[in-house]
Each structure stands twice: as structure tokens, then as C-alpha cells.
The first five atom37 places (N, CA, C, CB, O) and aatype in JSON, in Angstrom:
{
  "aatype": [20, 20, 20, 20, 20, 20, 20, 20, 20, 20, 20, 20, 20, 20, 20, 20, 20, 20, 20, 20, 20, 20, 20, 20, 20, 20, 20, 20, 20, 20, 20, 20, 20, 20, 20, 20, 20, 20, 20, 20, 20, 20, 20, 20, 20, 20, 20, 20, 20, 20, 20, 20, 20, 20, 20, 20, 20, 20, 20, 20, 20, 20, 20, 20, 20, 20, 20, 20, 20, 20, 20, 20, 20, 20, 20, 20, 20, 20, 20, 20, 20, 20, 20, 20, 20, 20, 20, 20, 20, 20, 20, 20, 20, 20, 20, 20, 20, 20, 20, 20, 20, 20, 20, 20, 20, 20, 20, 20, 20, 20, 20, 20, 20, 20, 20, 20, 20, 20, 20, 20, 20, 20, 20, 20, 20, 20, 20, 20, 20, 20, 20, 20, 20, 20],
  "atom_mask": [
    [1, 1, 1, 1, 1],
    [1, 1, 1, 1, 1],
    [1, 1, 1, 1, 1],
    [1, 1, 1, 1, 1],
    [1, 1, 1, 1, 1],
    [1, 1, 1, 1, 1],
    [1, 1, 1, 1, 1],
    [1, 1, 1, 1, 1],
    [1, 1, 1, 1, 1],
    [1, 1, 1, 1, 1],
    [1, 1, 1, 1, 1],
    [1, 1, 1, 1, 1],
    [1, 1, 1, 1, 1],
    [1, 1, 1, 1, 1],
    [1, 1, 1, 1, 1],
    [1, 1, 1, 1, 1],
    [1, 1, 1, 1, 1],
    [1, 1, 1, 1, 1],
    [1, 1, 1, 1, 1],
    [1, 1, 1, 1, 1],
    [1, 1, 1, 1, 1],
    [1, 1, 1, 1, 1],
    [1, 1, 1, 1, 1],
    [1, 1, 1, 1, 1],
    [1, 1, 1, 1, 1],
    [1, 1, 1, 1, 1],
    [1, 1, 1, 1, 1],
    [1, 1, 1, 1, 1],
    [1, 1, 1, 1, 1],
    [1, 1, 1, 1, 1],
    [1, 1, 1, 1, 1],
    [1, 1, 1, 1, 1],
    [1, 1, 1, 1, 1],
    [1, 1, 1, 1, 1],
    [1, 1, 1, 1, 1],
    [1, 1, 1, 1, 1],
    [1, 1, 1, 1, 1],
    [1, 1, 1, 1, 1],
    [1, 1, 1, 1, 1],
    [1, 1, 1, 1, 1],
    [1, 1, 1, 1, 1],
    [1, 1, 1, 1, 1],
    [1, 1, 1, 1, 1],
    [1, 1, 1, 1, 1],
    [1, 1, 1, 1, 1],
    [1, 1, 1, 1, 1],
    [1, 1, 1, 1, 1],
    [1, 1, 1, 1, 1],
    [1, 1, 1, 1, 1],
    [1, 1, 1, 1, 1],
    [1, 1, 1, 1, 1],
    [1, 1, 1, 1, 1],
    [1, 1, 1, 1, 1],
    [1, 1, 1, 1, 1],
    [1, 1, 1, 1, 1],
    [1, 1, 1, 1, 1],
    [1, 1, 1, 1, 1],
    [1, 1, 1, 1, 1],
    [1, 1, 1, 1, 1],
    [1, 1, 1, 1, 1],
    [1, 1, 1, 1, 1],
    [1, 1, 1, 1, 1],
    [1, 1, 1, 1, 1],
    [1, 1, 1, 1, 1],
    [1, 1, 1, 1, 1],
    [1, 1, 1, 1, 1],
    [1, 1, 1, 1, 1],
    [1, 1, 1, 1, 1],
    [1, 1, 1, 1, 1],
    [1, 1, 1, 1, 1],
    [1, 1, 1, 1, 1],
    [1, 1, 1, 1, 1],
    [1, 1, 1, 1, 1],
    [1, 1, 1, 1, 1],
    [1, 1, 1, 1, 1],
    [1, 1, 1, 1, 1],
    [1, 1, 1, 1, 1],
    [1, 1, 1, 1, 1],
    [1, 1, 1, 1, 1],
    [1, 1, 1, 1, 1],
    [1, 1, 1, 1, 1],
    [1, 1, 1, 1, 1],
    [1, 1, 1, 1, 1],
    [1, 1, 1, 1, 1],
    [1, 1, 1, 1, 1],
    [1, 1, 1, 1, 1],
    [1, 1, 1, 1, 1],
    [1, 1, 1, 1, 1],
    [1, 1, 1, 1, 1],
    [1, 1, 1, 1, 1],
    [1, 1, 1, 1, 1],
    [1, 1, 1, 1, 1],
    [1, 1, 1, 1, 1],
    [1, 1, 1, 1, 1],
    [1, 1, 1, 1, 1],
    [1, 1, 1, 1, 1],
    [1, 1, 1, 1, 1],
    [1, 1, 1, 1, 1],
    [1, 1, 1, 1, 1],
    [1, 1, 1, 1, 1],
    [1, 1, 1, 1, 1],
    [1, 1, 1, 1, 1],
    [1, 1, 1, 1, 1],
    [1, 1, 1, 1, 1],
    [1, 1, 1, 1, 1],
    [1, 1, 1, 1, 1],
    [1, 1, 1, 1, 1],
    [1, 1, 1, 1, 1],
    [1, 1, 1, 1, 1],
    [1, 1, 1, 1, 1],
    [1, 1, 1, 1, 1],
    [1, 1, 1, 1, 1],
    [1, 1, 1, 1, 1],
    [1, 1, 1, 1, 1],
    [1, 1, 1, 1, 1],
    [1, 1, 1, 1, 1],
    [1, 1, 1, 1, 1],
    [1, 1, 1, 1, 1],
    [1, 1, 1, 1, 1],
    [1, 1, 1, 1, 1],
    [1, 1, 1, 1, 1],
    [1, 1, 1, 1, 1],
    [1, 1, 1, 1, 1],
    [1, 1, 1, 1, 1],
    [1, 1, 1, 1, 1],
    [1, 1, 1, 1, 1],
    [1, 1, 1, 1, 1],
    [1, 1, 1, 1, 1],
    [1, 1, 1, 1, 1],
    [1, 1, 1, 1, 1],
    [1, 1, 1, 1, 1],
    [1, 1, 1, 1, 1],
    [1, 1, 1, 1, 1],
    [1, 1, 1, 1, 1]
  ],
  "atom_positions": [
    [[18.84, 0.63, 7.5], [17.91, 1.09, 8.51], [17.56, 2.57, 8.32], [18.5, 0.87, 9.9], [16.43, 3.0, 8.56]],
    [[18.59, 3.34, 7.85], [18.24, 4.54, 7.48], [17.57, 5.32, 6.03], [19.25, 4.94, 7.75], [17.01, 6.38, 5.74]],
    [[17.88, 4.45, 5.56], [16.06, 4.37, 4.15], [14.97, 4.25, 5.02], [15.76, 2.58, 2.79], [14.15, 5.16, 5.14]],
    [[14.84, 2.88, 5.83], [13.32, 2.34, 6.54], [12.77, 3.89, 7.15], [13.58, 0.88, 8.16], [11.78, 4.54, 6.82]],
    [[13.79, 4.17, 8.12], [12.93, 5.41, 9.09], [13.22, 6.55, 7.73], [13.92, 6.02, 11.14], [13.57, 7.41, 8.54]],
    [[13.33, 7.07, 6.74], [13.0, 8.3, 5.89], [12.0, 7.59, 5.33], [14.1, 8.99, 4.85], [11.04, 8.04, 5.95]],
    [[11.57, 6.79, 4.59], [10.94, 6.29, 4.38], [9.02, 6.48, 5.05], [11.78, 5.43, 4.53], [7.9, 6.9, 4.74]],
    [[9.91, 5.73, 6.27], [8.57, 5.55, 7.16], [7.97, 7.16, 6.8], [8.92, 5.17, 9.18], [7.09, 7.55, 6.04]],
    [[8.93, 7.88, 7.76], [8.9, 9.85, 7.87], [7.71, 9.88, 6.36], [11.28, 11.06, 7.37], [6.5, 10.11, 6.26]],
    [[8.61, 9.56, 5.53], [8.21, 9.96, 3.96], [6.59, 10.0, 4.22], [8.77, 8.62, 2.55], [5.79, 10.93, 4.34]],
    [[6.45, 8.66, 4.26], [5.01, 8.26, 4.51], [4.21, 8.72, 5.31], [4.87, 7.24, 4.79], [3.04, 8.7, 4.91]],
    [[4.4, 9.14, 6.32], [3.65, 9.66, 7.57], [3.29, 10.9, 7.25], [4.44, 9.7, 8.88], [2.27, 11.49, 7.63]],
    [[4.23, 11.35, 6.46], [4.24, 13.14, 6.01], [3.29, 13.54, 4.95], [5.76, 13.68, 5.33], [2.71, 14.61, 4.75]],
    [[3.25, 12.23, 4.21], [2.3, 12.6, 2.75], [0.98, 11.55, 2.92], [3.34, 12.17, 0.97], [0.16, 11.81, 2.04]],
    [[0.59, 10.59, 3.66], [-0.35, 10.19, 3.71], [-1.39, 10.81, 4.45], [-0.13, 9.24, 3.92], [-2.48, 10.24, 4.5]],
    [[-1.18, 12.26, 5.23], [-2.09, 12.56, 6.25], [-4.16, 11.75, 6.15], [-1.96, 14.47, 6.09], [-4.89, 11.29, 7.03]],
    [[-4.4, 11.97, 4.49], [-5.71, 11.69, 4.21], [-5.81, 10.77, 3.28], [-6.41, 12.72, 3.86], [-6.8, 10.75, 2.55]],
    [[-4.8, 9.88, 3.14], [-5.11, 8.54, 2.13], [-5.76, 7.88, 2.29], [-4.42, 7.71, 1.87], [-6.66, 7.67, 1.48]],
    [[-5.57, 6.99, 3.85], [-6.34, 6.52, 3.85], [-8.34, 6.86, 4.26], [-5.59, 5.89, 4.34], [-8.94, 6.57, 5.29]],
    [[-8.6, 7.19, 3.64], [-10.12, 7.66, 3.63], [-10.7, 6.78, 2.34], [-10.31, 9.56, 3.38], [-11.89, 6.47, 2.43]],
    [[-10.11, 6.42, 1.35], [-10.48, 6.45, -0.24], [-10.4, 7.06, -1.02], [-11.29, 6.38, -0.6], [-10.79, 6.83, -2.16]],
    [[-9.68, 8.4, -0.47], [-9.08, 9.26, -1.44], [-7.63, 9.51, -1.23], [-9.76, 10.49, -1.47], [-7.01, 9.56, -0.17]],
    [[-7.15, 9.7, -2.63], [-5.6, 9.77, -2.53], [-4.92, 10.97, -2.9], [-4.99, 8.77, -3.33], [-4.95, 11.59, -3.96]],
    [[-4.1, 11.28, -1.49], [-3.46, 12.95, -2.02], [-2.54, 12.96, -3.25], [-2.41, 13.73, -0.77], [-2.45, 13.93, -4.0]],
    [[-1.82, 11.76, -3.4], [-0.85, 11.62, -5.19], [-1.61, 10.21, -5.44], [1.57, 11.37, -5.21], [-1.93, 9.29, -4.69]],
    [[-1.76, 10.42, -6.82], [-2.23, 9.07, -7.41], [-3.81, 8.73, -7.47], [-1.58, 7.95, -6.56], [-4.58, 9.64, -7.81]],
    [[-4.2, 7.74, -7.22], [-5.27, 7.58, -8.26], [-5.85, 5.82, -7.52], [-4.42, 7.64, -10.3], [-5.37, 4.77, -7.95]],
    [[-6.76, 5.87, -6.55], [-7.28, 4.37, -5.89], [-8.64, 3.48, -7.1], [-8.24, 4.89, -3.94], [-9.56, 3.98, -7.75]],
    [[-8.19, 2.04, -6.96], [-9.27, 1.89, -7.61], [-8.02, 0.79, -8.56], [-10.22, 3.46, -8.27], [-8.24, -0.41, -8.7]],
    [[-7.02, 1.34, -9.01], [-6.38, 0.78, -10.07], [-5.82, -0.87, -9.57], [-5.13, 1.88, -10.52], [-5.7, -1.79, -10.38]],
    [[-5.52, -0.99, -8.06], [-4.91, -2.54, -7.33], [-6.1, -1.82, -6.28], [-2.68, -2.93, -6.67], [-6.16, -0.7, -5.79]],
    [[-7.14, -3.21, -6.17], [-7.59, -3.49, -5.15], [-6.94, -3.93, -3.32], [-8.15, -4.27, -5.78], [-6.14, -4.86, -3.36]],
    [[-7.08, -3.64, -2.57], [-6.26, -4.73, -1.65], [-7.29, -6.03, -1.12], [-5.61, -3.85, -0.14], [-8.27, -5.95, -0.39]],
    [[-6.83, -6.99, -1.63], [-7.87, -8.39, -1.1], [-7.7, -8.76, 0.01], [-7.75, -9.71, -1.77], [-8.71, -9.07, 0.64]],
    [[-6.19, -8.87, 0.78], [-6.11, -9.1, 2.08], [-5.11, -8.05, 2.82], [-5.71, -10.54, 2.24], [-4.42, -7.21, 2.23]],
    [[-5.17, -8.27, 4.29], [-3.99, -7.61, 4.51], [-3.35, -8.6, 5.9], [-4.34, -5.85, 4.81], [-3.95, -9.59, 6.29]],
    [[-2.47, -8.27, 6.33], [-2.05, -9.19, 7.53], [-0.64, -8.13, 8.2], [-1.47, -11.11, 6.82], [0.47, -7.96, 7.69]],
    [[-1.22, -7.53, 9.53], [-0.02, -7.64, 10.06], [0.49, -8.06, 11.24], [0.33, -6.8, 9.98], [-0.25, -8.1, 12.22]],
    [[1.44, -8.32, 11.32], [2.17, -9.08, 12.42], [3.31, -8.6, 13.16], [2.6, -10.2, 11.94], [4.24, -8.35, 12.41]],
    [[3.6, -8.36, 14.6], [4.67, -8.04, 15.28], [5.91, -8.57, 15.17], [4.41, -8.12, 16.29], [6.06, -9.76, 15.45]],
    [[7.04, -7.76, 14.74], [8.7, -8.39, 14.23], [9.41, -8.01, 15.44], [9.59, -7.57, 12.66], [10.55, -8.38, 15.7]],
    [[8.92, -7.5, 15.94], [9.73, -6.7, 17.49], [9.15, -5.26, 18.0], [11.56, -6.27, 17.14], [8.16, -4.73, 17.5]],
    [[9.87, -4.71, 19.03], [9.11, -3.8, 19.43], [8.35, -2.55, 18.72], [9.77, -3.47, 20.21], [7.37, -2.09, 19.3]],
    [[8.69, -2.05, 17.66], [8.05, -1.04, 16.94], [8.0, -1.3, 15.91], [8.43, 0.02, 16.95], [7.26, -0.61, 15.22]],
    [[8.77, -2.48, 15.25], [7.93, -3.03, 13.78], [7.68, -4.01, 13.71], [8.41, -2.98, 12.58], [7.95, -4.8, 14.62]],
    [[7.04, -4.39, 12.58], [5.89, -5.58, 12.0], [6.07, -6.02, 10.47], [4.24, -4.93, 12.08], [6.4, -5.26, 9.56]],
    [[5.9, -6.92, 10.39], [5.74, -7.9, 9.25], [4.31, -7.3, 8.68], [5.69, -9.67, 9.79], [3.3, -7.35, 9.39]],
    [[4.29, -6.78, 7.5], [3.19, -6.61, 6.64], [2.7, -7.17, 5.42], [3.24, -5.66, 6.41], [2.88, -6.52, 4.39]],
    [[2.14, -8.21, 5.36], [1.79, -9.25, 4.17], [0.12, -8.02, 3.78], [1.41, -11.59, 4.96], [-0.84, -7.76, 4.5]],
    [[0.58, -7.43, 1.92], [-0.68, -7.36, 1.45], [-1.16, -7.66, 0.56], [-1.02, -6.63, 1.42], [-0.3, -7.39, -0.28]],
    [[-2.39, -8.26, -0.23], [-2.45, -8.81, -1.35], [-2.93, -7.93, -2.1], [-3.04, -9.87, -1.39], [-3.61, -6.96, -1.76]],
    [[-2.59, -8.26, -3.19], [-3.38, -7.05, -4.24], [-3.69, -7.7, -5.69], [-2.25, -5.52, -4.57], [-2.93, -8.42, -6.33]],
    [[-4.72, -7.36, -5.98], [-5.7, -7.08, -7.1], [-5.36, -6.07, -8.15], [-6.93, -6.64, -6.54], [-5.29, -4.86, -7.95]],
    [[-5.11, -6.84, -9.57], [-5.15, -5.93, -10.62], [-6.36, -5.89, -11.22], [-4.21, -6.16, -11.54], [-6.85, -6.96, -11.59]],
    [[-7.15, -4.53, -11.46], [-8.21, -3.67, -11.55], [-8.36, -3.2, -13.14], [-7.96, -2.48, -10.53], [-9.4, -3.09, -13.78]],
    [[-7.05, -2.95, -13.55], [-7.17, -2.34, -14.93], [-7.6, -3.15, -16.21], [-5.91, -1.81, -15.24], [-7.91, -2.41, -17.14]],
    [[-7.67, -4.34, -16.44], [-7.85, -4.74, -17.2], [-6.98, -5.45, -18.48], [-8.41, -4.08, -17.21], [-7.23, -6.15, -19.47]],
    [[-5.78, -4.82, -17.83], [-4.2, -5.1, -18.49], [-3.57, -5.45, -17.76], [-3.38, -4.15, -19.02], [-3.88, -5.44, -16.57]],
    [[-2.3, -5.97, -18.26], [-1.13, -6.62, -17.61], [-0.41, -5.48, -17.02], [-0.2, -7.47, -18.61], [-0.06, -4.52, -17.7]],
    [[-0.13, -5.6, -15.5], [0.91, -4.54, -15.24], [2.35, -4.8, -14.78], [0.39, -3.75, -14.3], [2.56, -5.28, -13.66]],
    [[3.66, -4.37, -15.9], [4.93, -5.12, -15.56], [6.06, -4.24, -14.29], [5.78, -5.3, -17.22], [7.08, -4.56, -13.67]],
    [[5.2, -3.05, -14.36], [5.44, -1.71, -12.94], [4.66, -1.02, -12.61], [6.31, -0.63, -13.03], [3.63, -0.73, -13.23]],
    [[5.02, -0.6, -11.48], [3.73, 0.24, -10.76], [4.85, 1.13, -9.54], [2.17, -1.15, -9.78], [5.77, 0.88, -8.76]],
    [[4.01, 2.32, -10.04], [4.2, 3.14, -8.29], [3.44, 3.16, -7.43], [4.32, 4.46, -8.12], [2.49, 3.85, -7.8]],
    [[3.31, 2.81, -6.53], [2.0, 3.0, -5.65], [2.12, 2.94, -3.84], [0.95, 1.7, -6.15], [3.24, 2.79, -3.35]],
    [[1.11, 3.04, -3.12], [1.66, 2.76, -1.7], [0.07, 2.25, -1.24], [2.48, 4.34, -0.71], [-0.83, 2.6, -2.0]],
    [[-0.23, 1.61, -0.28], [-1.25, 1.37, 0.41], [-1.27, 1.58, 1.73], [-1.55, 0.35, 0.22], [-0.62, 1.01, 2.6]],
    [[-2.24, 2.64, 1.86], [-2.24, 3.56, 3.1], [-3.19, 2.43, 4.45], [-3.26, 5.37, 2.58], [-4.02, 1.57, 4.17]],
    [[-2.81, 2.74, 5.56], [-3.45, 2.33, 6.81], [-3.88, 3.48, 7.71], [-2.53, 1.44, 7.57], [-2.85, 4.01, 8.14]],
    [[-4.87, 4.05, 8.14], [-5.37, 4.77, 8.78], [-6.27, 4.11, 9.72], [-5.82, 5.6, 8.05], [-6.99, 3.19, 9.33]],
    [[-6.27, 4.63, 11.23], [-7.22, 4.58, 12.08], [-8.71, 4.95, 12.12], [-6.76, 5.07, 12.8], [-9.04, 5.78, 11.26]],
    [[-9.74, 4.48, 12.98], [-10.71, 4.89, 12.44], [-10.89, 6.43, 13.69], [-11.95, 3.52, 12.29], [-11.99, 6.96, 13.86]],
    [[-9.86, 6.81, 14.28], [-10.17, 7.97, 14.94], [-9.31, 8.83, 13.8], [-9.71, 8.05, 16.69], [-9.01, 10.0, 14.06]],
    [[-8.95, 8.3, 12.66], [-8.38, 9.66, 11.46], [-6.87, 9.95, 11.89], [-9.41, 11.47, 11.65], [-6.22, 10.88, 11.41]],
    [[-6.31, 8.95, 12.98], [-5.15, 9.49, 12.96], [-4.21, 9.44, 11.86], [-4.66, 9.09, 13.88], [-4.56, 9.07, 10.74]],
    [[-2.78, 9.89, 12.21], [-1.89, 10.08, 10.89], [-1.83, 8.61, 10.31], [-0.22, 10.74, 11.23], [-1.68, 7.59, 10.98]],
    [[-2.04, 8.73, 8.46], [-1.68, 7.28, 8.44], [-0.1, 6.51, 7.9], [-2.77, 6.78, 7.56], [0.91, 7.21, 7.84]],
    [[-0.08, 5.57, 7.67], [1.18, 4.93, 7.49], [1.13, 4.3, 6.14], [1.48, 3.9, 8.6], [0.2, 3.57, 5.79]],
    [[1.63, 4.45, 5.78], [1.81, 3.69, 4.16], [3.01, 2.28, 3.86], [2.47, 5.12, 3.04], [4.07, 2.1, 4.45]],
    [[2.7, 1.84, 3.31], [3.5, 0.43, 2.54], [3.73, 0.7, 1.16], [2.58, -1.06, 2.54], [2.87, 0.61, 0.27]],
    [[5.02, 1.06, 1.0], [5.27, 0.99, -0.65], [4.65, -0.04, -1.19], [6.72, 0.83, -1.13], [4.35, -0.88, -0.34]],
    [[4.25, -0.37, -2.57], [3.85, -1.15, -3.42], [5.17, -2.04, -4.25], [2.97, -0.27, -4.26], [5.82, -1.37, -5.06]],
    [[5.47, -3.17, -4.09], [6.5, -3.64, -4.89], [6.55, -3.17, -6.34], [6.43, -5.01, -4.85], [5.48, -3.19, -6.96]],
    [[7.47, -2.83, -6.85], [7.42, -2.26, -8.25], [7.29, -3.31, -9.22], [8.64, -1.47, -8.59], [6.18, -3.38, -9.76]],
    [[8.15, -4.12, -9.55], [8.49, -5.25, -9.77], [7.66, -6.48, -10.05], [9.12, -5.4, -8.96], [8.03, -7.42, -10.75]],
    [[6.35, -6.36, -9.37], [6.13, -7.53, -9.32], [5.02, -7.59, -10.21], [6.01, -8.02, -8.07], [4.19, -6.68, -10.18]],
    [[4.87, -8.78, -11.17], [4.19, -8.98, -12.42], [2.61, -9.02, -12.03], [4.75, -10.39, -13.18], [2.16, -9.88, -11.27]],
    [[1.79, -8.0, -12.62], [0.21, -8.24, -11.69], [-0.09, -8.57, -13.07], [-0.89, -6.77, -10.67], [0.42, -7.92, -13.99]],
    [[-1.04, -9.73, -13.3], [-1.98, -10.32, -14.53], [-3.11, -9.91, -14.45], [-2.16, -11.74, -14.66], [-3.63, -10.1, -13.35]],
    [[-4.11, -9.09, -15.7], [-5.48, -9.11, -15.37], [-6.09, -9.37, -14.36], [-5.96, -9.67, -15.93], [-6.6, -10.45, -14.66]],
    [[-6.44, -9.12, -13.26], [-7.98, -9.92, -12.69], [-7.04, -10.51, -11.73], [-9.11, -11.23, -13.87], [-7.54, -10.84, -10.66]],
    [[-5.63, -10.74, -11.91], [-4.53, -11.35, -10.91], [-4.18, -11.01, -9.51], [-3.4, -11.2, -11.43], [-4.03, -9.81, -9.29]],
    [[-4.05, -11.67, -8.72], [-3.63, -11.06, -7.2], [-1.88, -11.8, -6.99], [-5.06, -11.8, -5.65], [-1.39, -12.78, -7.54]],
    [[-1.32, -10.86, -5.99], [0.03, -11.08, -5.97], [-0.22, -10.49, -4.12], [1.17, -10.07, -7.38], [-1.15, -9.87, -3.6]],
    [[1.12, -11.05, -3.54], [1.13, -11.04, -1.95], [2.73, -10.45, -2.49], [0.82, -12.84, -0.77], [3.39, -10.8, -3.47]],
    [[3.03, -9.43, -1.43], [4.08, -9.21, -0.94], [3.99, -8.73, 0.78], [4.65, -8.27, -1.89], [3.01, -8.16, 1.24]],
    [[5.05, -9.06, 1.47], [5.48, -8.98, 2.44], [6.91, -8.0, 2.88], [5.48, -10.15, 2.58], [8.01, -8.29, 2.39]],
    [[6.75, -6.9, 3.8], [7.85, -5.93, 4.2], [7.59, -5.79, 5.35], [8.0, -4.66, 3.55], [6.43, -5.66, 5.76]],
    [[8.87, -5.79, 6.27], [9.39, -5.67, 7.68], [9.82, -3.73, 7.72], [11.05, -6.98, 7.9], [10.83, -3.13, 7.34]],
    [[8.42, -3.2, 8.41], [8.23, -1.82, 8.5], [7.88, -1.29, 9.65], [7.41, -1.43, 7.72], [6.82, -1.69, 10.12]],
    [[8.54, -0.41, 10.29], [8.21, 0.55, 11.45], [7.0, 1.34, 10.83], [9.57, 1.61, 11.92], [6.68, 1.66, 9.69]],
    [[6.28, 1.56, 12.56], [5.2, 2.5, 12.42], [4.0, 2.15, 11.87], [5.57, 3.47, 11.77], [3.15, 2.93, 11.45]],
    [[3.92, 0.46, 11.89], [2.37, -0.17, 11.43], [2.23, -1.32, 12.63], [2.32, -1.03, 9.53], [1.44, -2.25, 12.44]],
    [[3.04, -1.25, 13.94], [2.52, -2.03, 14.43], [1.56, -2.38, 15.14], [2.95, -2.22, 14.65], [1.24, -3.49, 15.54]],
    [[0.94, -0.99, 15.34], [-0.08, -0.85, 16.23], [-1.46, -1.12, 15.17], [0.04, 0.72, 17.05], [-2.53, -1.43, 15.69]],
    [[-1.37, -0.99, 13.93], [-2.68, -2.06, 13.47], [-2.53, -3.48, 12.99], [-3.42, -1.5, 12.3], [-3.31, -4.15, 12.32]],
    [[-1.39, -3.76, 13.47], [-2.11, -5.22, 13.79], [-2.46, -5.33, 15.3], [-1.08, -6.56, 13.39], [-2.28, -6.51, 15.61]],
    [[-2.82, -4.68, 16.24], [-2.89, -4.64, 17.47], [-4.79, -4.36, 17.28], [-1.69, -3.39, 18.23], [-5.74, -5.14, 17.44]],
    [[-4.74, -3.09, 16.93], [-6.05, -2.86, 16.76], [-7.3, -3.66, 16.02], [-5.93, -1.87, 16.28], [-6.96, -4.45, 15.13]],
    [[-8.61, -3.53, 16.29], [-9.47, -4.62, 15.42], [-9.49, -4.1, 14.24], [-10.96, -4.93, 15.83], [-9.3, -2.97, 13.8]],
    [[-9.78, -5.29, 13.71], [-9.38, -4.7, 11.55], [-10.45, -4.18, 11.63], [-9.25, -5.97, 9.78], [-10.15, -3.29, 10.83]],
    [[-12.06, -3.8, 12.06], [-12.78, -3.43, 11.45], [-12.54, -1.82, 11.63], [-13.94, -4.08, 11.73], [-13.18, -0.96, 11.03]],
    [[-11.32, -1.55, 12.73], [-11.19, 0.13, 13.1], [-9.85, 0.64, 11.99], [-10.64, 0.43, 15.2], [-9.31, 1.74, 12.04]],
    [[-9.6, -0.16, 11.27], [-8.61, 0.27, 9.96], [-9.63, 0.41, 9.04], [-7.37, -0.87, 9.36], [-10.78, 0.0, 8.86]],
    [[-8.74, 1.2, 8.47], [-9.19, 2.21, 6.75], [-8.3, 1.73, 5.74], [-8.85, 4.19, 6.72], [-7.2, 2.02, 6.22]],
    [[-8.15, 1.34, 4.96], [-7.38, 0.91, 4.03], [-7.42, 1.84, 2.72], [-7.76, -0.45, 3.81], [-8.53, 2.35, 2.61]],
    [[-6.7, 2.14, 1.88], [-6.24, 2.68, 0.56], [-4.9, 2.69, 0.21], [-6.61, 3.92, 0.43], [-3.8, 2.91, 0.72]],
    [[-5.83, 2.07, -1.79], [-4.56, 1.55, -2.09], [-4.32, 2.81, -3.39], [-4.58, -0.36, -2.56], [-4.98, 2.72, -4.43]],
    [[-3.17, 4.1, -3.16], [-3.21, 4.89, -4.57], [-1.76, 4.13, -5.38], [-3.02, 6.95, -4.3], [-0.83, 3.49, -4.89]],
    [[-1.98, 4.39, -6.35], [-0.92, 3.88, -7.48], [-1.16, 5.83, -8.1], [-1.65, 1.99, -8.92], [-2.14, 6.57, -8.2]],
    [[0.25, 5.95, -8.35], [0.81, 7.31, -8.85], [1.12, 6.94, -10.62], [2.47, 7.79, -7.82], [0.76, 7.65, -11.57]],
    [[1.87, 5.65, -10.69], [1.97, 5.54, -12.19], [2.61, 3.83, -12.39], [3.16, 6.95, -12.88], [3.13, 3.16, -11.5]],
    [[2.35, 3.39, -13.94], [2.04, 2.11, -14.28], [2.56, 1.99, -15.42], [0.76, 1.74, -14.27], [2.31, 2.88, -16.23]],
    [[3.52, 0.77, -15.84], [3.93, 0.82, -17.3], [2.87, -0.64, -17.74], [5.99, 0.63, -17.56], [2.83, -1.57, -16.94]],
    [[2.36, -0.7, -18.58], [1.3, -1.95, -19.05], [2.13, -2.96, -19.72], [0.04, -1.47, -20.17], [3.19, -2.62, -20.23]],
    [[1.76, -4.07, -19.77], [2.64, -5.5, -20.52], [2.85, -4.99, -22.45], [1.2, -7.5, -20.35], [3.47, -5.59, -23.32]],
    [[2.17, -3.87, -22.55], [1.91, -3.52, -23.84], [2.93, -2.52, -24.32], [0.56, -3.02, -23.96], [3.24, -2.17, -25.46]],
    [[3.36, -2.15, -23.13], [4.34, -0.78, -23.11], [3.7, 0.48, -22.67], [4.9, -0.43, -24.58], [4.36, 1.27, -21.99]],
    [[2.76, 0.68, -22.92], [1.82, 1.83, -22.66], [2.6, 1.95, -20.83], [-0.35, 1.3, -22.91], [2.97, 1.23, -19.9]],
    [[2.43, 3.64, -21.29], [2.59, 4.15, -19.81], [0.8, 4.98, -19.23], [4.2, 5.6, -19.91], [0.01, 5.47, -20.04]],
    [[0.59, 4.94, -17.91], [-0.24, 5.52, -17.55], [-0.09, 6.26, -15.71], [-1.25, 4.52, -17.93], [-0.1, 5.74, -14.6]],
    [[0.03, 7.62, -16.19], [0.67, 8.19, -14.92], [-1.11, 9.0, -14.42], [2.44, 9.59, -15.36], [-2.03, 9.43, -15.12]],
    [[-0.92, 8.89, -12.77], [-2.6, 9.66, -12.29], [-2.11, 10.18, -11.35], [-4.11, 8.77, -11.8], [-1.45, 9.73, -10.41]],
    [[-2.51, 11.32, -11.67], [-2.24, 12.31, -10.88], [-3.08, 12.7, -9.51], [-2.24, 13.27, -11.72], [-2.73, 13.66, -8.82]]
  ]
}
């Protein structure tokens, strides 16, 4: 529990302007997000299912990244780590799901008043190639 809330902190602290489409570390554009879903787990957190889209054109076997949620009044936003781990194929979409404080209030809100961005910081390719964005 005490990763989740530094964590959360982490996020709250460095996403102030992610979500807009621009990313204060990293680099948007590289994982699309195709869907998102969140859902109430109890009183201040939520179940966050997001899908994502590989963009690059290569296989990606890691990734750093987070996908930001922002309000559409610009408040502070909240971020979702990106699974590291998980195998994205060309043109491929992959769903992961995390039980996270401090996103429950957009699934409350209408999706069309969320902002979404997705930055990736750095990527190892199925080829080996590394590619870090700053």
C-alpha cells in the first residue's frame, strides 16, 4: 500500500501538464490509447482497464511509460504506469488493468471532460535496439 500512495504522489507531482498532448518526460504518439475504462474498487480507488496501441512500427518487448488523465478544467492530472512487460506487436493492442488511488473521480465524470495522454520515456525493440525520448 505504501508504493500505491508514493506512487500515486509520484504521479500527481510530475504530471501537472501531461495530460494536454504534451509530455513533461517522454515522448506521446509512440502507444496510442484505444480504450480506457474506469471503475469504482471502493471509496478512493478504482479499477483502471487501458488499451494500448503500438505506433512504432516494431515489436516492443519493454517500455517505460505512463498514461496521463486530466480534467477538462486542467486540474492536476493522475497517471497509470504503463506495464513494462507486456509484449506490444506492430499495429498490436494489449489491455492491462491496475487497482489505483486518485482516478476515481474520472470514472465519475463524462469521458468527453477527460484528456488523455499516453508519454513513453523509453523502449527496448524485439530487435534489441534501445530507444530512449526525452
Amino acid at each position: 500500500m505504501k508504493g500505491l500512495v508514493a506512487l500515486l504522489l509520484c504521479g500527481l507531482a510530475t504530471g501537472a501538464a501531461a495530460a494536454d498532448g504534451q509530455c513533461n518526460r517522454g515522448k506521446a504518439g509512440v502507444l496510442t490509447l484505444a480504450d480506457w475504462k474506469i471503475e469504482p474498487a471502493g471509496p478512493e480507488i478504482a479499477d483502471v482497464r487501458v488499451t494500448l496501441t503500438n505506433q512504432t512500427g516494431k515489436e516492443i518487448r519493454l517500455i517505460k511509460g505512463t498514461v496521463w488523465f486530466k480534467d477538462a478544467l486542467e486540474s492536476a492530472a493522475s497517471g497509470v504506469p504503463i506495464e513494462p512487460d507486456a509484449l506490444r506487436p506492430v499495429g498490436g493492442s494489449n489491455s492491462q488493468t491496475k487497482t489505483l488511488a486518485g482516478l476515481a473521480r474520472y470514472g465519475r465524470i463524462a469521458r468527453q471532460d477527460v484528456m488523455t495522454t499516453v508519454c513513453v520515456e523509453s523502449a527496448v525493440y524485439a530487435d534489441g535496439t534501445r530507444a530512449t525520448f526525452p
